[in-house]
Each structure stands twice: as C-alpha cells, then as structure tokens.
PDB file of C-alpha atoms in Angstrom:
ATOM      1  CA  UNK Z 271     119.315 -47.718 182.565  1.00  0.00           C
ATOM      2  CA  UNK Z 272     121.990 -49.982 181.285  1.00  0.00           C
ATOM      3  CA  UNK Z 273     125.593 -49.541 180.088  1.00  0.00           C
ATOM      4  CA  UNK Z 274     126.709 -48.731 176.782  1.00  0.00           C
ATOM      5  CA  UNK Z 275     128.705 -51.521 174.962  1.00  0.00           C
ATOM      6  CA  UNK Z 276     131.786 -50.663 172.904  1.00  0.00           C
ATOM      7  CA  UNK Z 277     131.653 -51.386 169.090  1.00  0.00           C
ATOM      8  CA  UNK Z 278     134.686 -53.557 169.262  1.00  0.00           C
ATOM      9  CA  UNK Z 279     132.727 -56.073 171.288  1.00  0.00           C
ATOM     10  CA  UNK Z 280     130.702 -56.835 168.279  1.00  0.00           C
ATOM     11  CA  UNK Z 281     132.997 -56.280 165.414  1.00  0.00           C
ATOM     12  CA  UNK Z 282     136.430 -57.641 165.368  1.00  0.00           C
ATOM     13  CA  UNK Z 283     139.472 -55.766 164.381  1.00  0.00           C
ATOM     14  CA  UNK Z 284     140.790 -56.606 160.815  1.00  0.00           C
TER      15      UNK Z 284
ATOM     16  CA  UNK I 115     148.105 -40.328 142.076  1.00  0.00           C
ATOM     17  CA  UNK I 116     144.666 -39.886 143.571  1.00  0.00           C
ATOM     18  CA  UNK I 117     141.968 -37.504 142.095  1.00  0.00           C
ATOM     19  CA  UNK I 118     138.406 -37.528 142.724  1.00  0.00           C
ATOM     20  CA  UNK I 119     135.974 -34.880 141.243  1.00  0.00           C
ATOM     21  CA  UNK I 120     132.580 -34.117 142.755  1.00  0.00           C
ATOM     22  CA  UNK I 121     130.008 -31.997 140.753  1.00  0.00           C
ATOM     23  CA  UNK I 122     128.836 -30.568 144.043  1.00  0.00           C
ATOM     24  CA  UNK I 123     130.866 -29.557 146.923  1.00  0.00           C
ATOM     25  CA  UNK I 124     127.772 -29.549 149.054  1.00  0.00           C
ATOM     26  CA  UNK I 125     127.905 -33.340 149.176  1.00  0.00           C
ATOM     27  CA  UNK I 126     131.229 -33.482 150.877  1.00  0.00           C
ATOM     28  CA  UNK I 127     130.097 -30.533 153.218  1.00  0.00           C
ATOM     29  CA  UNK I 128     127.111 -32.606 154.229  1.00  0.00           C
ATOM     30  CA  UNK I 129     129.115 -35.642 154.842  1.00  0.00           C
ATOM     31  CA  UNK I 130     131.658 -33.968 156.989  1.00  0.00           C
ATOM     32  CA  UNK I 131     128.899 -31.977 158.988  1.00  0.00           C
ATOM     33  CA  UNK I 132     127.121 -35.432 159.579  1.00  0.00           C
ATOM     34  CA  UNK I 133     130.127 -36.868 161.449  1.00  0.00           C
ATOM     35  CA  UNK I 134     132.421 -34.104 162.839  1.00  0.00           C
ATOM     36  CA  UNK I 135     130.834 -33.927 166.028  1.00  0.00           C
ATOM     37  CA  UNK I 136     131.142 -37.592 166.539  1.00  0.00           C
ATOM     38  CA  UNK I 137     134.478 -38.249 164.931  1.00  0.00           C
ATOM     39  CA  UNK I 138     137.731 -36.103 165.363  1.00  0.00           C
ATOM     40  CA  UNK I 139     140.021 -37.803 163.008  1.00  0.00           C
ATOM     41  CA  UNK I 140     139.452 -40.354 160.309  1.00  0.00           C
ATOM     42  CA  UNK I 141     141.214 -42.166 157.443  1.00  0.00           C
ATOM     43  CA  UNK I 142     139.827 -41.809 153.995  1.00  0.00           C
ATOM     44  CA  UNK I 143     140.660 -45.001 152.400  1.00  0.00           C
ATOM     45  CA  UNK I 144     140.954 -44.670 148.619  1.00  0.00           C
ATOM     46  CA  UNK I 145     140.938 -47.521 146.123  1.00  0.00           C
ATOM     47  CA  UNK I 146     139.997 -48.083 142.487  1.00  0.00           C
ATOM     48  CA  UNK I 147     136.564 -48.974 143.763  1.00  0.00           C
ATOM     49  CA  UNK I 148     136.016 -45.676 145.505  1.00  0.00           C
ATOM     50  CA  UNK I 149     136.481 -43.936 148.886  1.00  0.00           C
ATOM     51  CA  UNK I 150     135.455 -45.622 152.209  1.00  0.00           C
ATOM     52  CA  UNK I 151     135.976 -44.266 155.738  1.00  0.00           C
ATOM     53  CA  UNK I 152     135.361 -46.069 159.063  1.00  0.00           C
ATOM     54  CA  UNK I 153     135.697 -44.328 162.307  1.00  0.00           C
ATOM     55  CA  UNK I 154     134.573 -44.668 165.942  1.00  0.00           C
ATOM     56  CA  UNK I 155     133.695 -41.850 168.350  1.00  0.00           C
ATOM     57  CA  UNK I 156     136.343 -41.222 171.145  1.00  0.00           C
ATOM     58  CA  UNK I 157     134.585 -43.676 173.531  1.00  0.00           C
ATOM     59  CA  UNK I 158     134.298 -46.321 170.700  1.00  0.00           C
ATOM     60  CA  UNK I 159     130.589 -46.622 171.524  1.00  0.00           C
ATOM     61  CA  UNK I 160     129.293 -45.906 167.983  1.00  0.00           C
ATOM     62  CA  UNK I 161     130.942 -46.360 164.677  1.00  0.00           C
ATOM     63  CA  UNK I 162     130.384 -44.775 161.258  1.00  0.00           C
ATOM     64  CA  UNK I 163     131.168 -46.154 157.836  1.00  0.00           C
ATOM     65  CA  UNK I 164     131.082 -44.145 154.597  1.00  0.00           C
ATOM     66  CA  UNK I 165     131.170 -45.575 151.245  1.00  0.00           C
ATOM     67  CA  UNK I 166     131.383 -43.546 148.004  1.00  0.00           C
ATOM     68  CA  UNK I 167     131.575 -45.583 144.894  1.00  0.00           C
ATOM     69  CA  UNK I 168     134.127 -44.359 142.243  1.00  0.00           C
ATOM     70  CA  UNK I 169     131.390 -44.474 139.528  1.00  0.00           C
ATOM     71  CA  UNK I 170     129.393 -41.750 141.624  1.00  0.00           C
ATOM     72  CA  UNK I 171     132.211 -39.237 140.979  1.00  0.00           C
ATOM     73  CA  UNK I 172     132.327 -36.931 137.966  1.00  0.00           C
ATOM     74  CA  UNK I 173     135.930 -38.180 137.488  1.00  0.00           C
ATOM     75  CA  UNK I 174     137.955 -40.636 139.644  1.00  0.00           C
ATOM     76  CA  UNK I 175     141.425 -41.908 139.495  1.00  0.00           C
ATOM     77  CA  UNK I 176     143.234 -43.861 142.052  1.00  0.00           C
ATOM     78  CA  UNK I 177     146.495 -45.639 140.866  1.00  0.00           C
ATOM     79  CA  UNK I 178     147.194 -47.256 144.219  1.00  0.00           C
ATOM     80  CA  UNK I 179     145.453 -47.745 147.504  1.00  0.00           C
ATOM     81  CA  UNK I 180     145.914 -44.811 149.925  1.00  0.00           C
ATOM     82  CA  UNK I 181     144.896 -43.866 153.387  1.00  0.00           C
ATOM     83  CA  UNK I 182     144.411 -40.119 153.860  1.00  0.00           C
ATOM     84  CA  UNK I 183     144.457 -39.258 157.559  1.00  0.00           C
ATOM     85  CA  UNK I 184     142.237 -36.177 158.073  1.00  0.00           C
ATOM     86  CA  UNK I 185     141.210 -34.019 160.986  1.00  0.00           C
ATOM     87  CA  UNK I 186     137.595 -33.425 160.153  1.00  0.00           C
ATOM     88  CA  UNK I 187     137.254 -30.028 161.992  1.00  0.00           C
ATOM     89  CA  UNK I 188     140.126 -28.762 159.689  1.00  0.00           C
ATOM     90  CA  UNK I 189     138.445 -30.328 156.608  1.00  0.00           C
ATOM     91  CA  UNK I 190     135.312 -28.532 157.671  1.00  0.00           C
ATOM     92  CA  UNK I 191     137.033 -25.252 157.838  1.00  0.00           C
ATOM     93  CA  UNK I 192     138.191 -25.626 154.159  1.00  0.00           C
ATOM     94  CA  UNK I 193     134.831 -26.789 153.049  1.00  0.00           C
ATOM     95  CA  UNK I 194     133.234 -23.669 154.352  1.00  0.00           C
ATOM     96  CA  UNK I 195     135.231 -21.726 151.653  1.00  0.00           C
ATOM     97  CA  UNK I 196     133.224 -23.742 149.046  1.00  0.00           C
ATOM     98  CA  UNK I 197     129.973 -22.650 147.390  1.00  0.00           C
ATOM     99  CA  UNK I 198     127.324 -25.280 147.405  1.00  0.00           C
ATOM    100  CA  UNK I 199     127.323 -25.556 143.615  1.00  0.00           C
ATOM    101  CA  UNK I 200     131.145 -25.436 143.205  1.00  0.00           C
ATOM    102  CA  UNK I 201     132.842 -28.441 141.627  1.00  0.00           C
ATOM    103  CA  UNK I 202     135.142 -29.991 144.301  1.00  0.00           C
ATOM    104  CA  UNK I 203     138.205 -31.892 143.523  1.00  0.00           C
ATOM    105  CA  UNK I 204     140.361 -33.922 145.917  1.00  0.00           C
ATOM    106  CA  UNK I 205     143.816 -34.593 144.774  1.00  0.00           C
ATOM    107  CA  UNK I 206     147.063 -36.114 146.195  1.00  0.00           C
ATOM    108  CA  UNK I 207     150.262 -37.361 144.805  1.00  0.00           C
ATOM    109  CA  UNK I 208     151.687 -40.657 146.088  1.00  0.00           C
ATOM    110  CA  UNK I 209     153.510 -40.173 149.359  1.00  0.00           C
ATOM    111  CA  UNK I 210     152.363 -36.498 149.573  1.00  0.00           C
ATOM    112  CA  UNK I 211     151.816 -35.200 153.087  1.00  0.00           C
ATOM    113  CA  UNK I 212     148.884 -32.878 152.033  1.00  0.00           C
ATOM    114  CA  UNK I 213     145.525 -33.249 150.318  1.00  0.00           C
ATOM    115  CA  UNK I 214     144.888 -30.659 147.639  1.00  0.00           C
ATOM    116  CA  UNK I 215     141.143 -29.433 147.783  1.00  0.00           C
ATOM    117  CA  UNK I 216     139.980 -27.432 144.701  1.00  0.00           C
ATOM    118  CA  UNK I 217     136.663 -25.582 144.342  1.00  0.00           C
ATOM    119  CA  UNK I 218     135.548 -24.211 141.011  1.00  0.00           C
ATOM    120  CA  UNK I 219     132.474 -22.072 140.630  1.00  0.00           C
ATOM    121  CA  UNK I 220     129.952 -23.345 138.071  1.00  0.00           C
ATOM    122  CA  UNK I 221     130.954 -20.774 135.510  1.00  0.00           C
ATOM    123  CA  UNK I 222     134.609 -21.166 136.330  1.00  0.00           C
ATOM    124  CA  UNK I 223     135.068 -17.593 137.435  1.00  0.00           C
ATOM    125  CA  UNK I 224     136.318 -18.441 140.837  1.00  0.00           C
ATOM    126  CA  UNK I 225     138.767 -21.063 141.622  1.00  0.00           C
ATOM    127  CA  UNK I 226     140.073 -21.872 145.080  1.00  0.00           C
ATOM    128  CA  UNK I 227     142.705 -24.186 146.078  1.00  0.00           C
ATOM    129  CA  UNK I 228     143.595 -25.363 149.583  1.00  0.00           C
ATOM    130  CA  UNK I 229     146.477 -27.817 150.835  1.00  0.00           C
ATOM    131  CA  UNK I 230     145.249 -29.706 153.993  1.00  0.00           C
ATOM    132  CA  UNK I 231     147.852 -31.180 155.979  1.00  0.00           C
ATOM    133  CA  UNK I 232     147.459 -35.009 156.383  1.00  0.00           C
ATOM    134  CA  UNK I 233     147.964 -36.731 159.679  1.00  0.00           C
ATOM    135  CA  UNK I 234     149.338 -40.197 160.489  1.00  0.00           C
ATOM    136  CA  UNK I 235     146.487 -42.218 162.084  1.00  0.00           C
ATOM    137  CA  UNK I 236     146.789 -45.523 163.712  1.00  0.00           C
ATOM    138  CA  UNK I 237     142.966 -46.126 163.308  1.00  0.00           C
ATOM    139  CA  UNK I 238     141.595 -49.489 164.339  1.00  0.00           C
ATOM    140  CA  UNK I 239     139.557 -51.098 161.503  1.00  0.00           C
ATOM    141  CA  UNK I 240     136.686 -53.287 162.346  1.00  0.00           C
ATOM    142  CA  UNK I 241     135.220 -56.075 160.229  1.00  0.00           C
ATOM    143  CA  UNK I 242     131.507 -55.552 159.832  1.00  0.00           C
ATOM    144  CA  UNK I 243     129.901 -58.865 158.866  1.00  0.00           C
ATOM    145  CA  UNK I 244     126.954 -59.102 156.470  1.00  0.00           C
ATOM    146  CA  UNK I 245     123.943 -59.513 158.734  1.00  0.00           C
ATOM    147  CA  UNK I 246     120.549 -60.682 157.966  1.00  0.00           C
ATOM    148  CA  UNK I 247     118.624 -58.304 160.138  1.00  0.00           C
ATOM    149  CA  UNK I 248     115.165 -59.296 161.684  1.00  0.00           C
ATOM    150  CA  UNK I 249     113.542 -56.007 161.169  1.00  0.00           C
ATOM    151  CA  UNK I 250     114.084 -53.191 158.874  1.00  0.00           C
ATOM    152  CA  UNK I 251     112.359 -49.745 158.415  1.00  0.00           C
ATOM    153  CA  UNK I 252     112.741 -47.187 155.742  1.00  0.00           C
ATOM    154  CA  UNK I 253     111.257 -43.887 156.522  1.00  0.00           C
ATOM    155  CA  UNK I 254     111.547 -40.197 155.699  1.00  0.00           C
ATOM    156  CA  UNK I 255     114.959 -38.929 157.209  1.00  0.00           C
ATOM    157  CA  UNK I 256     113.414 -35.613 158.300  1.00  0.00           C
ATOM    158  CA  UNK I 257     110.711 -37.437 160.240  1.00  0.00           C
ATOM    159  CA  UNK I 258     113.301 -39.615 162.125  1.00  0.00           C
ATOM    160  CA  UNK I 259     115.322 -36.385 162.833  1.00  0.00           C
ATOM    161  CA  UNK I 260     112.302 -34.625 164.264  1.00  0.00           C
ATOM    162  CA  UNK I 261     111.317 -37.677 166.404  1.00  0.00           C
ATOM    163  CA  UNK I 262     114.831 -38.128 167.805  1.00  0.00           C
ATOM    164  CA  UNK I 263     115.052 -34.361 168.628  1.00  0.00           C
ATOM    165  CA  UNK I 264     111.696 -34.216 170.144  1.00  0.00           C
ATOM    166  CA  UNK I 265     112.108 -37.380 172.497  1.00  0.00           C
ATOM    167  CA  UNK I 266     115.618 -36.027 173.603  1.00  0.00           C
ATOM    168  CA  UNK I 267     113.821 -33.272 175.415  1.00  0.00           C
ATOM    169  CA  UNK I 268     111.995 -35.828 177.542  1.00  0.00           C
ATOM    170  CA  UNK I 269     114.453 -38.681 178.179  1.00  0.00           C
ATOM    171  CA  UNK I 270     118.052 -39.976 177.706  1.00  0.00           C
ATOM    172  CA  UNK I 271     117.097 -43.278 175.900  1.00  0.00           C
ATOM    173  CA  UNK I 272     114.648 -44.176 173.320  1.00  0.00           C
ATOM    174  CA  UNK I 273     113.135 -47.619 172.615  1.00  0.00           C
ATOM    175  CA  UNK I 274     112.676 -48.534 168.897  1.00  0.00           C
ATOM    176  CA  UNK I 275     109.957 -51.119 168.313  1.00  0.00           C
ATOM    177  CA  UNK I 276     109.401 -52.490 164.871  1.00  0.00           C
ATOM    178  CA  UNK I 277     106.254 -54.450 164.214  1.00  0.00           C
ATOM    179  CA  UNK I 278     104.189 -55.300 161.235  1.00  0.00           C
ATOM    180  CA  UNK I 279     102.136 -52.080 161.252  1.00  0.00           C
ATOM    181  CA  UNK I 280     105.135 -49.651 161.623  1.00  0.00           C
ATOM    182  CA  UNK I 281     107.628 -48.432 164.074  1.00  0.00           C
ATOM    183  CA  UNK I 282     107.277 -46.989 167.634  1.00  0.00           C
ATOM    184  CA  UNK I 283     109.617 -44.776 169.270  1.00  0.00           C
ATOM    185  CA  UNK I 284     109.179 -44.748 173.227  1.00  0.00           C
ATOM    186  CA  UNK I 285     110.764 -42.452 175.746  1.00  0.00           C
ATOM    187  CA  UNK I 286     110.635 -42.273 179.596  1.00  0.00           C
ATOM    188  CA  UNK I 287     111.843 -39.327 181.664  1.00  0.00           C
ATOM    189  CA  UNK I 288     111.290 -37.488 184.835  1.00  0.00           C
ATOM    190  CA  UNK I 289     108.243 -35.771 183.685  1.00  0.00           C
ATOM    191  CA  UNK I 290     106.534 -38.993 182.523  1.00  0.00           C
ATOM    192  CA  UNK I 291     106.709 -41.091 179.311  1.00  0.00           C
ATOM    193  CA  UNK I 292     105.484 -40.863 175.671  1.00  0.00           C
ATOM    194  CA  UNK I 293     105.613 -42.514 172.273  1.00  0.00           C
ATOM    195  CA  UNK I 294     105.537 -41.594 168.673  1.00  0.00           C
ATOM    196  CA  UNK I 295     104.258 -44.368 166.316  1.00  0.00           C
ATOM    197  CA  UNK I 296     104.780 -44.071 162.605  1.00  0.00           C
ATOM    198  CA  UNK I 297     102.664 -46.404 160.463  1.00  0.00           C
ATOM    199  CA  UNK I 298     103.761 -48.354 157.562  1.00  0.00           C
ATOM    200  CA  UNK I 299     102.643 -46.330 154.523  1.00  0.00           C
ATOM    201  CA  UNK I 300     103.792 -47.850 151.225  1.00  0.00           C
ATOM    202  CA  UNK I 301     101.184 -46.056 149.222  1.00  0.00           C
ATOM    203  CA  UNK I 302     102.782 -42.611 149.469  1.00  0.00           C
ATOM    204  CA  UNK I 303     102.936 -40.873 146.156  1.00  0.00           C
ATOM    205  CA  UNK I 304     106.514 -39.893 146.551  1.00  0.00           C
ATOM    206  CA  UNK I 305     108.945 -42.679 147.255  1.00  0.00           C
ATOM    207  CA  UNK I 306     110.787 -40.643 149.871  1.00  0.00           C
ATOM    208  CA  UNK I 307     107.487 -40.101 151.916  1.00  0.00           C
ATOM    209  CA  UNK I 308     106.905 -43.948 152.168  1.00  0.00           C
ATOM    210  CA  UNK I 309     107.289 -45.755 155.433  1.00  0.00           C
ATOM    211  CA  UNK I 310     108.137 -49.423 154.624  1.00  0.00           C
ATOM    212  CA  UNK I 311     108.737 -52.195 157.139  1.00  0.00           C
ATOM    213  CA  UNK I 312     110.415 -55.496 156.336  1.00  0.00           C
ATOM    214  CA  UNK I 313     110.495 -58.027 159.160  1.00  0.00           C
ATOM    215  CA  UNK I 314     110.785 -61.633 160.112  1.00  0.00           C
ATOM    216  CA  UNK I 315     109.903 -60.850 163.736  1.00  0.00           C
ATOM    217  CA  UNK I 316     109.141 -57.834 165.916  1.00  0.00           C
ATOM    218  CA  UNK I 317     112.254 -56.247 167.441  1.00  0.00           C
ATOM    219  CA  UNK I 318     112.366 -53.849 170.244  1.00  0.00           C
ATOM    220  CA  UNK I 319     115.711 -52.246 171.403  1.00  0.00           C
ATOM    221  CA  UNK I 320     116.600 -49.193 173.431  1.00  0.00           C
ATOM    222  CA  UNK I 321     119.298 -46.649 172.469  1.00  0.00           C
ATOM    223  CA  UNK I 322     121.068 -43.588 173.800  1.00  0.00           C
ATOM    224  CA  UNK I 323     119.254 -40.546 172.361  1.00  0.00           C
ATOM    225  CA  UNK I 324     122.436 -38.654 172.354  1.00  0.00           C
ATOM    226  CA  UNK I 325     123.935 -40.858 169.764  1.00  0.00           C
ATOM    227  CA  UNK I 326     120.886 -41.015 167.720  1.00  0.00           C
ATOM    228  CA  UNK I 327     120.909 -37.280 167.750  1.00  0.00           C
ATOM    229  CA  UNK I 328     124.499 -37.347 166.316  1.00  0.00           C
ATOM    230  CA  UNK I 329     123.387 -39.737 163.623  1.00  0.00           C
ATOM    231  CA  UNK I 330     120.346 -37.496 162.707  1.00  0.00           C
ATOM    232  CA  UNK I 331     122.808 -34.859 161.638  1.00  0.00           C
ATOM    233  CA  UNK I 332     123.257 -36.818 158.453  1.00  0.00           C
ATOM    234  CA  UNK I 333     119.724 -35.872 157.364  1.00  0.00           C
ATOM    235  CA  UNK I 334     120.625 -33.401 154.932  1.00  0.00           C
ATOM    236  CA  UNK I 335     122.260 -36.294 152.885  1.00  0.00           C
ATOM    237  CA  UNK I 336     118.984 -37.544 151.504  1.00  0.00           C
ATOM    238  CA  UNK I 337     115.295 -37.872 152.032  1.00  0.00           C
ATOM    239  CA  UNK I 338     115.423 -41.536 153.433  1.00  0.00           C
ATOM    240  CA  UNK I 339     116.907 -43.262 156.517  1.00  0.00           C
ATOM    241  CA  UNK I 340     116.865 -47.022 156.840  1.00  0.00           C
ATOM    242  CA  UNK I 341     116.915 -48.654 160.362  1.00  0.00           C
ATOM    243  CA  UNK I 342     118.006 -52.267 160.541  1.00  0.00           C
ATOM    244  CA  UNK I 343     117.762 -54.183 163.861  1.00  0.00           C
ATOM    245  CA  UNK I 344     118.219 -57.604 165.411  1.00  0.00           C
ATOM    246  CA  UNK I 345     118.132 -58.558 168.900  1.00  0.00           C
ATOM    247  CA  UNK I 346     121.471 -57.828 170.880  1.00  0.00           C
ATOM    248  CA  UNK I 347     123.322 -56.582 167.993  1.00  0.00           C
ATOM    249  CA  UNK I 348     124.069 -52.937 166.953  1.00  0.00           C
ATOM    250  CA  UNK I 349     121.451 -51.090 165.148  1.00  0.00           C
ATOM    251  CA  UNK I 350     122.414 -49.652 161.653  1.00  0.00           C
ATOM    252  CA  UNK I 351     121.075 -46.229 160.849  1.00  0.00           C
ATOM    253  CA  UNK I 352     121.679 -45.847 157.093  1.00  0.00           C
ATOM    254  CA  UNK I 353     121.566 -42.776 155.160  1.00  0.00           C
ATOM    255  CA  UNK I 354     121.607 -43.594 151.335  1.00  0.00           C
ATOM    256  CA  UNK I 355     123.521 -41.122 149.252  1.00  0.00           C
ATOM    257  CA  UNK I 356     121.733 -41.066 145.971  1.00  0.00           C
ATOM    258  CA  UNK I 357     123.769 -42.677 143.164  1.00  0.00           C
ATOM    259  CA  UNK I 358     127.069 -42.620 145.023  1.00  0.00           C
ATOM    260  CA  UNK I 359     126.857 -44.748 148.207  1.00  0.00           C
ATOM    261  CA  UNK I 360     125.880 -44.532 151.785  1.00  0.00           C
ATOM    262  CA  UNK I 361     126.689 -43.242 155.337  1.00  0.00           C
ATOM    263  CA  UNK I 362     125.889 -45.876 158.068  1.00  0.00           C
ATOM    264  CA  UNK I 363     126.015 -45.388 161.748  1.00  0.00           C
ATOM    265  CA  UNK I 364     126.182 -48.375 164.109  1.00  0.00           C
ATOM    266  CA  UNK I 365     125.213 -48.275 167.850  1.00  0.00           C
ATOM    267  CA  UNK I 366     124.866 -51.043 170.486  1.00  0.00           C
ATOM    268  CA  UNK I 367     121.523 -51.299 172.104  1.00  0.00           C
ATOM    269  CA  UNK I 368     121.367 -50.481 175.959  1.00  0.00           C
ATOM    270  CA  UNK I 369     121.416 -53.563 178.063  1.00  0.00           C
ATOM    271  CA  UNK I 370     118.897 -53.928 180.951  1.00  0.00           C
ATOM    272  CA  UNK I 371     120.856 -54.234 184.240  1.00  0.00           C
TER     273      UNK I 371
END
C-alpha cells in the first residue's frame, strides 16, 4: 500500500 | 446584501450531509454568479468543490462578493429544523456576523428563523485547472455507493479500471480479493440507469476506500455520478445537482511504493 498525497501537491494556492 | 432562496430546504440538507463528515468548517463564497465552496478535509488529502449557479435559485441577490465562514456541524443542526419541502432562504447584510436562515412550510403556516454565527476562516483556496481526463464514466450514483460500501468490508483500497467495455472496481484484503465490473450500457431506458464510458485510453488507479465512502454520502443529491480519471492525477467524483450545479470531490491515487 502506498501513501496518500495531499491535494496541495496537485493544485496550487491561488 | 445577500439573499438566496431555495424552493426545497432538502437540497441544502443533502449538500451539508454530503460533506460534513469530511469538512469541519468552510467558506461559502457568494457572488453574482452564485455560491461556491471549496474545502479540504483536515489532513488535506481530499478536496470538495461545490458550485450552485445563481439561476438555479428561486430568488438570488448578491450585491457584493462575500465569504461566509460556516461550521458545518452547526449548520446541520439548524437544517434539521427544516421540513424537506420547506422553502429555505439564506440572508445576510453586508458586514454582518451572522447568517439568517429561514424555513417556510409550503402553505406558509410555519415560519422558522435562525441566526447562525459566522466564523472567520483563513481557508486556503486552490486553483483547479481544467483538465482533459483520459477516461470518464457516468453511472448510477446508488450503484457506485453500493459498490464502494461493499468493497470497504473486504479491503482498505480499491482499484478503479476504466476500459472500453465498462469499469471494474477491484479490492484485496486479508480474506482474499474480488472485483465488481459494471458494463457500459447506453441503451438503458432511463438516462439515470445508463453506464457511459468516454475514454482516450484505459486508466487504472487505486484509491483509499475510506475517502470514496465519504464521497458516496453525496448520493442523495442525484441519480448520477461521474468519475474522471487520468494517470497520476486526482480522480474527480462529481455529483451533478440538477439545474443548479454540482458537488465534486477530488482524491489523489495511491502511489505504489
């Protein structure tokens, strides 16, 4: 089982 | 001032019930175009995005852009006081520190009014780019909910594989493994019973069932769920809200170690 990536890794803060 | 009137309080109830186990506090961002909300769960692993267009409301007025910070558990307590067929109005004056929530029964014989305290939230807002997903599936939301619930009993993660014939949900656990395949079916009489696949290439990704189960709590919002996937990017689990907008959830795929 792998880890869980945070959303802010994919989508940048505006 | 801001005023938004919904014909059925049940819609707001369903939205809040769909996200309140995932999200504690959130800003409702109100503008002339409508109401949007973006929030992450406490561990920032999943994201939900709500969009309610102003033309989907019975009456809508928003003189200037507002962010209304809400505690969803508290909003849920107030919404429990509404009948499903009540007309629901959200209202706030500029610079007010409360949101006024009104419920009117269909024959106007019962009118309830609540003042919900607003909270100041320093919420991070993420830009979600338009993405051309490699594989998309539209299927009955109740079917999706059932599959996710059933597979959760067997394992912690679920693979979702979209191919030209349909979508296959796979699970592995201590007791063994299994899969549920749903075939493409564009001929179903009712649109909400159809299973439609649109793909440029087959995509298979693995997700934490714990989060998919949270997302499936949005099932009462409508008969259809749409899954959009591309390799190495978050899946979008969208629940269209008829004539008003959508509720979308995003979750990153599990990475093989």
